């Protein structure tokens, strides 16, 4: 089989020929039809994240090993099954849950494998979906999807939508609350749809790109702010009767955006940090208790969350935005375009 692999960080991905895996035990081999392109793939490609003082937090220090086939948003069809795999048959259309844990840590034991102490996620710690086939460790990480569902859109449910869903849940929003969503990329647009569908909150979106904000408005945002053209703090306060937002979801999570987040809040507000841009943050420590802020990190979502998402997508409650499609030999181009902020919604690789 062919796979687009990160062989050296910051170098173009190499399309290489690999032996097609043969599933054993409860394993299942999936023929990949769609693999979403995620910002976290860029960090794998670059070899790290920005830490405190500009220090590079290396992916290899987190246990990532190269060469690596990235790609964790995977939809396709069942090709073959190990002798212990059950519940699925050849040629069934499926979505893969990629946030796999080692199974015995406290998080795994309560169904939160996405927060495992020793994660084994596909496309991060194991070879993923930038390939013609992917080996899934167990049939329990597969969800059947309707033949009528768009495969490209379905793939994005396993990270873009799932991460947005987890973030929206962490806000604990109530009807008529005000939530500010920072960033109108693939995750931000999904968060708009999900917040609209399940919370009843008033949604304000900020970004630097008018076209992305136009799409955010189309997807359900009540108000949009181009923070390059106007003061987002002043604009949010005006939209919230000078009170501030009940919650902020930051899909960028850079030093500057989070500094701004902290100025948008009413008392008792929650800031949910999702993006992996990185950096550092100075906090007014007295303000944290006196205003009872909650600062929350949110990472992807659980398998049960993804079951709920598939139901929402099947019923048309949410509709993932896929704007760009690529082949395996265009993987570097896809990552570069995403890094430059030129993709609205989600890009997908079709091996």
Short mmCIF file of C-alpha atoms in Angstrom, two decimals:
data_model
loop_
_atom_site.label_atom_id
_atom_site.label_comp_id
_atom_site.label_asym_id
_atom_site.label_seq_id
_atom_site.Cartn_x
_atom_site.Cartn_y
_atom_site.Cartn_z
CA UNK A 1 0.00 0.00 0.00
CA UNK A 2 0.98 3.64 -0.40
CA UNK A 3 1.27 6.05 2.51
CA UNK A 4 2.29 9.72 2.85
CA UNK A 5 4.75 9.79 5.74
CA UNK A 6 6.64 12.30 7.84
CA UNK A 7 10.16 10.96 7.53
CA UNK A 8 12.01 14.12 8.59
CA UNK A 9 10.35 17.02 10.40
CA UNK A 10 9.88 20.17 8.33
CA UNK A 11 10.58 18.22 5.15
CA UNK A 12 7.98 17.31 2.48
CA UNK A 13 6.01 14.17 3.28
CA UNK A 14 7.20 11.14 1.33
CA UNK A 15 4.78 8.82 -0.44
CA UNK A 16 6.23 5.40 0.23
CA UNK A 17 5.30 1.80 -0.47
CA UNK A 18 4.56 -0.22 2.68
CA UNK A 19 3.40 -3.75 3.27
CA UNK A 20 -0.38 -3.82 3.74
CA UNK A 21 -1.09 -4.96 7.33
CA UNK A 22 -2.98 -8.18 7.99
CA UNK A 23 -5.42 -7.95 10.92
CA UNK A 24 -5.13 -10.44 13.78
CA UNK A 25 -7.28 -11.04 16.84
CA UNK A 26 -9.77 -8.18 17.23
CA UNK A 27 -7.99 -5.95 14.71
CA UNK A 28 -9.72 -4.60 11.60
CA UNK A 29 -8.13 -3.37 8.38
CA UNK A 30 -9.85 -0.33 6.90
CA UNK A 31 -9.54 0.82 3.30
CA UNK A 32 -9.24 4.58 3.79
CA UNK A 33 -11.56 6.70 1.68
CA UNK A 34 -11.13 10.00 3.55
CA UNK A 35 -8.60 11.31 6.05
CA UNK A 36 -9.03 14.82 7.44
CA UNK A 37 -6.15 17.28 7.62
CA UNK A 38 -5.83 18.72 11.13
CA UNK A 39 -3.74 21.49 12.72
CA UNK A 40 -2.22 18.89 15.04
CA UNK A 41 -0.83 17.20 11.92
CA UNK A 42 1.12 20.42 11.31
CA UNK A 43 2.70 20.19 14.77
CA UNK A 44 3.70 16.59 14.06
CA UNK A 45 5.19 17.75 10.77
CA UNK A 46 7.07 20.60 12.48
CA UNK A 47 8.26 18.32 15.27
CA UNK A 48 6.84 20.24 18.19
CA UNK A 49 4.82 22.99 19.84
CA UNK A 50 5.67 26.42 21.18
CA UNK A 51 6.20 26.34 24.93
CA UNK A 52 7.13 28.88 27.58
CA UNK A 53 9.61 31.51 26.40
CA UNK A 54 9.43 30.24 22.83
CA UNK A 55 10.93 26.89 23.82
CA UNK A 56 10.07 24.03 21.46
CA UNK A 57 8.19 21.20 23.13
CA UNK A 58 9.31 18.29 20.96
CA UNK A 59 6.80 15.70 19.77
CA UNK A 60 9.44 13.01 20.32
CA UNK A 61 9.48 13.93 24.03
CA UNK A 62 5.78 13.01 24.06
CA UNK A 63 6.56 9.58 22.64
CA UNK A 64 5.99 10.27 18.93
CA UNK A 65 8.27 8.25 16.68
CA UNK A 66 9.25 8.94 13.06
CA UNK A 67 8.78 7.94 10.28
CA UNK A 68 5.07 8.40 10.92
CA UNK A 69 1.95 8.22 8.81
CA UNK A 70 -0.26 11.03 10.19
CA UNK A 71 -4.03 11.32 9.86
CA UNK A 72 -6.48 10.69 12.69
CA UNK A 73 -9.79 11.67 11.02
CA UNK A 74 -10.49 8.44 9.17
CA UNK A 75 -13.53 7.15 7.31
CA UNK A 76 -13.56 4.19 4.95
CA UNK A 77 -14.79 0.67 4.39
CA UNK A 78 -13.99 -2.59 6.17
CA UNK A 79 -11.46 -4.55 4.13
CA UNK A 80 -10.72 -7.52 6.40
CA UNK A 81 -11.11 -8.61 10.02
CA UNK A 82 -9.07 -10.55 12.54
CA UNK A 83 -10.44 -13.88 13.79
CA UNK A 84 -11.77 -12.30 17.02
CA UNK A 85 -13.33 -9.19 15.44
CA UNK A 86 -17.13 -9.14 15.45
CA UNK A 87 -20.09 -6.93 14.67
CA UNK A 88 -18.81 -5.77 11.27
CA UNK A 89 -18.56 -7.29 7.83
CA UNK A 90 -16.44 -6.66 4.76
CA UNK A 91 -17.31 -3.53 2.72
CA UNK A 92 -19.27 -1.85 5.52
CA UNK A 93 -18.84 1.91 5.68
CA UNK A 94 -17.28 2.98 8.98
CA UNK A 95 -15.82 5.86 10.96
CA UNK A 96 -12.73 5.25 13.11
CA UNK A 97 -12.37 6.50 16.69
CA UNK A 98 -8.63 7.33 16.80
CA UNK A 99 -8.08 8.40 20.45
CA UNK A 100 -6.99 5.00 21.68
CA UNK A 101 -5.60 4.43 25.17
CA UNK A 102 -3.68 1.57 26.75
CA UNK A 103 -6.83 0.43 28.51
CA UNK A 104 -5.94 0.24 32.20
CA UNK A 105 -5.24 3.79 33.41
CA UNK A 106 -7.92 5.61 35.48
CA UNK A 107 -9.14 7.57 32.43
CA UNK A 108 -9.47 4.49 30.23
CA UNK A 109 -11.37 2.65 32.97
CA UNK A 110 -14.15 5.27 32.90
CA UNK A 111 -14.37 5.58 29.12
CA UNK A 112 -12.09 8.59 28.68
CA UNK A 113 -9.43 6.99 26.50
CA UNK A 114 -8.78 10.37 24.88
CA UNK A 115 -7.19 11.40 28.21
CA UNK A 116 -5.15 8.21 28.68
CA UNK A 117 -1.85 8.47 30.58
CA UNK A 118 -0.10 6.47 27.84
CA UNK A 119 -2.03 7.25 24.64
CA UNK A 120 -1.75 5.15 21.49
CA UNK A 121 -3.72 7.40 19.17
CA UNK A 122 -3.86 6.60 15.46
CA UNK A 123 -2.01 9.13 13.33
CA UNK A 124 -0.01 10.31 16.35
CA UNK A 125 1.56 7.32 18.11
CA UNK A 126 0.53 4.73 15.51
CA UNK A 127 0.34 5.04 11.74
CA UNK A 128 -2.84 6.79 10.64
CA UNK A 129 -5.00 7.64 7.67
CA UNK A 130 -2.70 9.34 5.16
CA UNK A 131 -2.54 5.91 3.54
CA UNK A 132 -4.56 3.50 1.40
CA UNK A 133 -5.17 1.29 4.46
CA UNK A 134 -5.08 1.69 8.22
CA UNK A 135 -4.97 -1.04 10.86
CA UNK A 136 -7.40 -0.38 13.73
CA UNK A 137 -6.42 -2.20 16.97
CA UNK A 138 -9.96 -3.33 17.76
CA UNK A 139 -13.41 -3.43 16.19
CA UNK A 140 -14.72 -1.50 19.23
CA UNK A 141 -13.17 1.67 17.78
CA UNK A 142 -15.39 1.53 14.69
CA UNK A 143 -18.77 3.17 14.19
CA UNK A 144 -21.03 2.21 11.33
CA UNK A 145 -22.14 5.15 9.18
CA UNK A 146 -25.00 5.36 6.72
CA UNK A 147 -24.20 4.74 3.06
CA UNK A 148 -25.91 8.04 2.27
CA UNK A 149 -23.56 10.10 4.45
CA UNK A 150 -20.76 11.95 2.70
CA UNK A 151 -17.52 10.13 3.54
CA UNK A 152 -15.38 13.29 3.54
CA UNK A 153 -17.72 15.01 5.97
CA UNK A 154 -17.99 11.87 8.10
CA UNK A 155 -14.22 11.69 8.57
CA UNK A 156 -14.14 15.09 10.25
CA UNK A 157 -16.48 13.88 13.00
CA UNK A 158 -13.66 11.98 14.71
CA UNK A 159 -11.60 15.09 15.55
CA UNK A 160 -12.88 18.40 14.21
CA UNK A 161 -16.45 17.83 15.36
CA UNK A 162 -15.47 15.67 18.34
CA UNK A 163 -13.05 18.26 19.71
CA UNK A 164 -15.60 21.03 19.20
CA UNK A 165 -18.26 18.91 20.91
CA UNK A 166 -16.04 18.28 23.93
CA UNK A 167 -15.24 21.98 24.16
CA UNK A 168 -18.90 23.03 23.96
CA UNK A 169 -19.79 20.51 26.67
CA UNK A 170 -17.04 21.94 28.90
CA UNK A 171 -18.62 25.41 28.78
CA UNK A 172 -21.77 24.21 30.57
CA UNK A 173 -23.74 26.81 28.60
CA UNK A 174 -27.40 27.55 29.26
CA UNK A 175 -30.00 29.14 26.96
CA UNK A 176 -29.34 32.86 26.39
CA UNK A 177 -25.79 32.68 27.76
CA UNK A 178 -23.16 34.46 25.67
CA UNK A 179 -20.28 32.42 24.28
CA UNK A 180 -17.32 33.77 22.31
CA UNK A 181 -15.66 31.36 19.88
CA UNK A 182 -12.10 32.30 18.96
CA UNK A 183 -11.21 31.11 15.46
CA UNK A 184 -13.55 30.29 12.59
CA UNK A 185 -11.61 27.37 11.12
CA UNK A 186 -12.87 23.81 10.88
CA UNK A 187 -13.23 23.38 14.64
CA UNK A 188 -14.70 26.81 15.21
CA UNK A 189 -17.37 26.29 12.56
CA UNK A 190 -18.32 22.96 14.09
CA UNK A 191 -18.51 24.58 17.52
CA UNK A 192 -20.90 27.19 16.13
CA UNK A 193 -23.20 24.49 14.77
CA UNK A 194 -23.02 22.41 17.94
CA UNK A 195 -23.51 25.32 20.33
CA UNK A 196 -26.50 26.42 18.26
CA UNK A 197 -27.97 22.91 18.27
CA UNK A 198 -27.52 21.90 21.90
CA UNK A 199 -27.14 25.00 24.12
CA UNK A 200 -29.44 27.81 23.01
CA UNK A 201 -26.61 30.25 23.75
CA UNK A 202 -25.92 33.45 21.84
CA UNK A 203 -22.82 32.91 19.73
CA UNK A 204 -20.13 35.49 18.97
CA UNK A 205 -17.25 34.48 16.68
CA UNK A 206 -13.93 36.29 16.27
CA UNK A 207 -11.37 35.76 13.52
CA UNK A 208 -9.02 37.75 11.29
CA UNK A 209 -10.59 36.65 7.99
CA UNK A 210 -13.83 38.17 6.68
CA UNK A 211 -14.61 35.15 4.50
CA UNK A 212 -14.31 32.75 7.43
CA UNK A 213 -16.54 35.05 9.48
CA UNK A 214 -19.08 35.09 6.66
CA UNK A 215 -19.18 31.29 6.73
CA UNK A 216 -19.46 31.36 10.55
CA UNK A 217 -22.50 33.60 10.25
CA UNK A 218 -23.98 31.23 7.67
CA UNK A 219 -23.41 28.33 10.08
CA UNK A 220 -25.33 29.97 12.91
CA UNK A 221 -23.20 32.64 14.60
CA UNK A 222 -25.34 35.47 15.96
CA UNK A 223 -22.52 38.03 15.71
CA UNK A 224 -19.04 38.07 14.19
CA UNK A 225 -16.02 40.25 14.94
CA UNK A 226 -12.94 40.77 12.80
CA UNK A 227 -10.41 41.35 15.55
CA UNK A 228 -7.95 42.79 13.04
CA UNK A 229 -10.37 45.60 12.20
CA UNK A 230 -12.01 46.31 15.56
CA UNK A 231 -11.28 45.94 19.26
CA UNK A 232 -12.72 42.54 20.22
CA UNK A 233 -12.94 43.43 23.93
CA UNK A 234 -14.98 46.56 23.26
CA UNK A 235 -17.15 44.75 20.70
CA UNK A 236 -17.92 41.81 23.02
CA UNK A 237 -18.78 44.11 25.92
CA UNK A 238 -21.16 46.06 23.69
CA UNK A 239 -22.83 42.83 22.54
CA UNK A 240 -23.24 41.61 26.14
CA UNK A 241 -24.65 44.82 27.69
CA UNK A 242 -21.26 45.59 29.29
CA UNK A 243 -21.43 42.38 31.35
CA UNK A 244 -19.04 40.12 29.40
CA UNK A 245 -19.23 36.58 28.09
CA UNK A 246 -20.35 33.56 30.09
CA UNK A 247 -17.79 31.41 28.25
CA UNK A 248 -14.98 31.64 25.74
CA UNK A 249 -13.82 28.71 23.59
CA UNK A 250 -10.37 29.40 22.17
CA UNK A 251 -9.53 27.25 19.14
CA UNK A 252 -6.27 29.15 18.63
CA UNK A 253 -4.93 29.14 22.22
CA UNK A 254 -1.95 31.42 21.65
CA UNK A 255 -0.53 33.85 24.18
CA UNK A 256 -2.21 36.88 22.58
CA UNK A 257 -5.62 35.28 22.10
CA UNK A 258 -5.83 34.00 25.67
CA UNK A 259 -4.73 37.39 27.05
CA UNK A 260 -7.70 38.83 25.17
CA UNK A 261 -9.98 36.00 26.35
CA UNK A 262 -9.42 37.01 29.97
CA UNK A 263 -10.70 40.50 29.22
CA UNK A 264 -13.99 39.25 27.73
CA UNK A 265 -15.36 37.54 30.83
CA UNK A 266 -18.16 38.18 33.24
CA UNK A 267 -17.96 36.81 36.77
CA UNK A 268 -18.21 33.00 37.01
CA UNK A 269 -17.17 32.69 33.36
CA UNK A 270 -15.34 29.72 31.86
CA UNK A 271 -12.44 29.80 29.39
CA UNK A 272 -12.02 26.57 27.43
CA UNK A 273 -8.60 26.23 25.80
CA UNK A 274 -8.47 23.92 22.78
CA UNK A 275 -5.96 25.05 20.16
CA UNK A 276 -2.32 24.00 20.19
CA UNK A 277 -0.67 27.18 18.92
CA UNK A 278 1.04 27.49 22.31
CA UNK A 279 3.03 30.05 24.22
CA UNK A 280 2.61 31.28 27.76
CA UNK A 281 0.14 33.34 29.80
CA UNK A 282 0.38 35.80 32.68
CA UNK A 283 -2.64 35.76 34.99
CA UNK A 284 -3.96 38.15 37.60
CA UNK A 285 -4.05 35.62 40.43
CA UNK A 286 -6.29 37.74 42.65
CA UNK A 287 -8.85 38.05 39.87
CA UNK A 288 -9.15 34.30 39.42
CA UNK A 289 -10.79 33.66 42.83
CA UNK A 290 -12.52 37.02 43.26
CA UNK A 291 -14.29 36.67 39.92
CA UNK A 292 -14.54 32.87 40.15
CA UNK A 293 -13.19 32.19 36.67
CA UNK A 294 -12.64 28.64 35.47
CA UNK A 295 -9.76 27.90 33.10
CA UNK A 296 -10.34 24.55 31.39
CA UNK A 297 -8.20 22.50 29.01
CA UNK A 298 -10.23 20.43 26.54
CA UNK A 299 -8.79 17.61 24.42
CA UNK A 300 -10.86 15.81 21.76
CA UNK A 301 -13.74 13.70 23.16
CA UNK A 302 -14.85 10.24 24.21
CA UNK A 303 -16.13 7.35 22.12
CA UNK A 304 -19.62 7.93 23.54
CA UNK A 305 -19.37 11.58 22.42
CA UNK A 306 -18.62 10.37 18.91
CA UNK A 307 -21.65 8.07 18.97
CA UNK A 308 -23.76 11.14 19.76
CA UNK A 309 -22.09 13.13 16.98
CA UNK A 310 -22.78 10.45 14.37
CA UNK A 311 -26.43 10.57 15.40
CA UNK A 312 -26.50 14.37 15.07
CA UNK A 313 -24.86 14.19 11.63
CA UNK A 314 -27.13 11.36 10.44
CA UNK A 315 -30.17 13.47 11.33
CA UNK A 316 -28.72 16.54 9.61
CA UNK A 317 -28.48 18.55 12.83
CA UNK A 318 -24.82 19.28 12.05
CA UNK A 319 -23.16 19.47 8.64
CA UNK A 320 -19.34 19.48 8.63
CA UNK A 321 -17.80 21.98 6.21
CA UNK A 322 -15.30 20.33 3.84
CA UNK A 323 -13.80 22.79 1.38
CA UNK A 324 -10.66 21.16 -0.05
CA UNK A 325 -9.74 17.64 -1.18
CA UNK A 326 -6.29 16.24 -1.96
CA UNK A 327 -4.53 13.05 -3.05
CA UNK A 328 -1.72 11.37 -1.10
CA UNK A 329 0.99 13.06 -3.18
CA UNK A 330 -0.53 16.44 -2.26
CA UNK A 331 -0.31 15.93 1.51
CA UNK A 332 2.47 18.51 1.94
CA UNK A 333 0.46 21.02 -0.08
CA UNK A 334 -2.58 20.39 2.12
CA UNK A 335 -0.60 20.95 5.33
CA UNK A 336 1.05 24.08 3.94
CA UNK A 337 -2.25 25.60 2.88
CA UNK A 338 -3.77 24.86 6.28
CA UNK A 339 -0.75 26.36 8.04
CA UNK A 340 -1.14 29.54 5.98
CA UNK A 341 -4.79 29.84 7.01
CA UNK A 342 -6.08 29.38 3.47
CA UNK A 343 -8.56 26.58 4.15
CA UNK A 344 -12.12 27.40 5.13
CA UNK A 345 -13.64 24.51 7.05
CA UNK A 346 -11.76 21.24 6.65
CA UNK A 347 -9.41 19.73 4.08
CA UNK A 348 -9.53 15.99 3.39
CA UNK A 349 -7.10 13.57 1.75
CA UNK A 350 -8.62 10.87 -0.45
CA UNK A 351 -5.99 8.11 -0.77
#
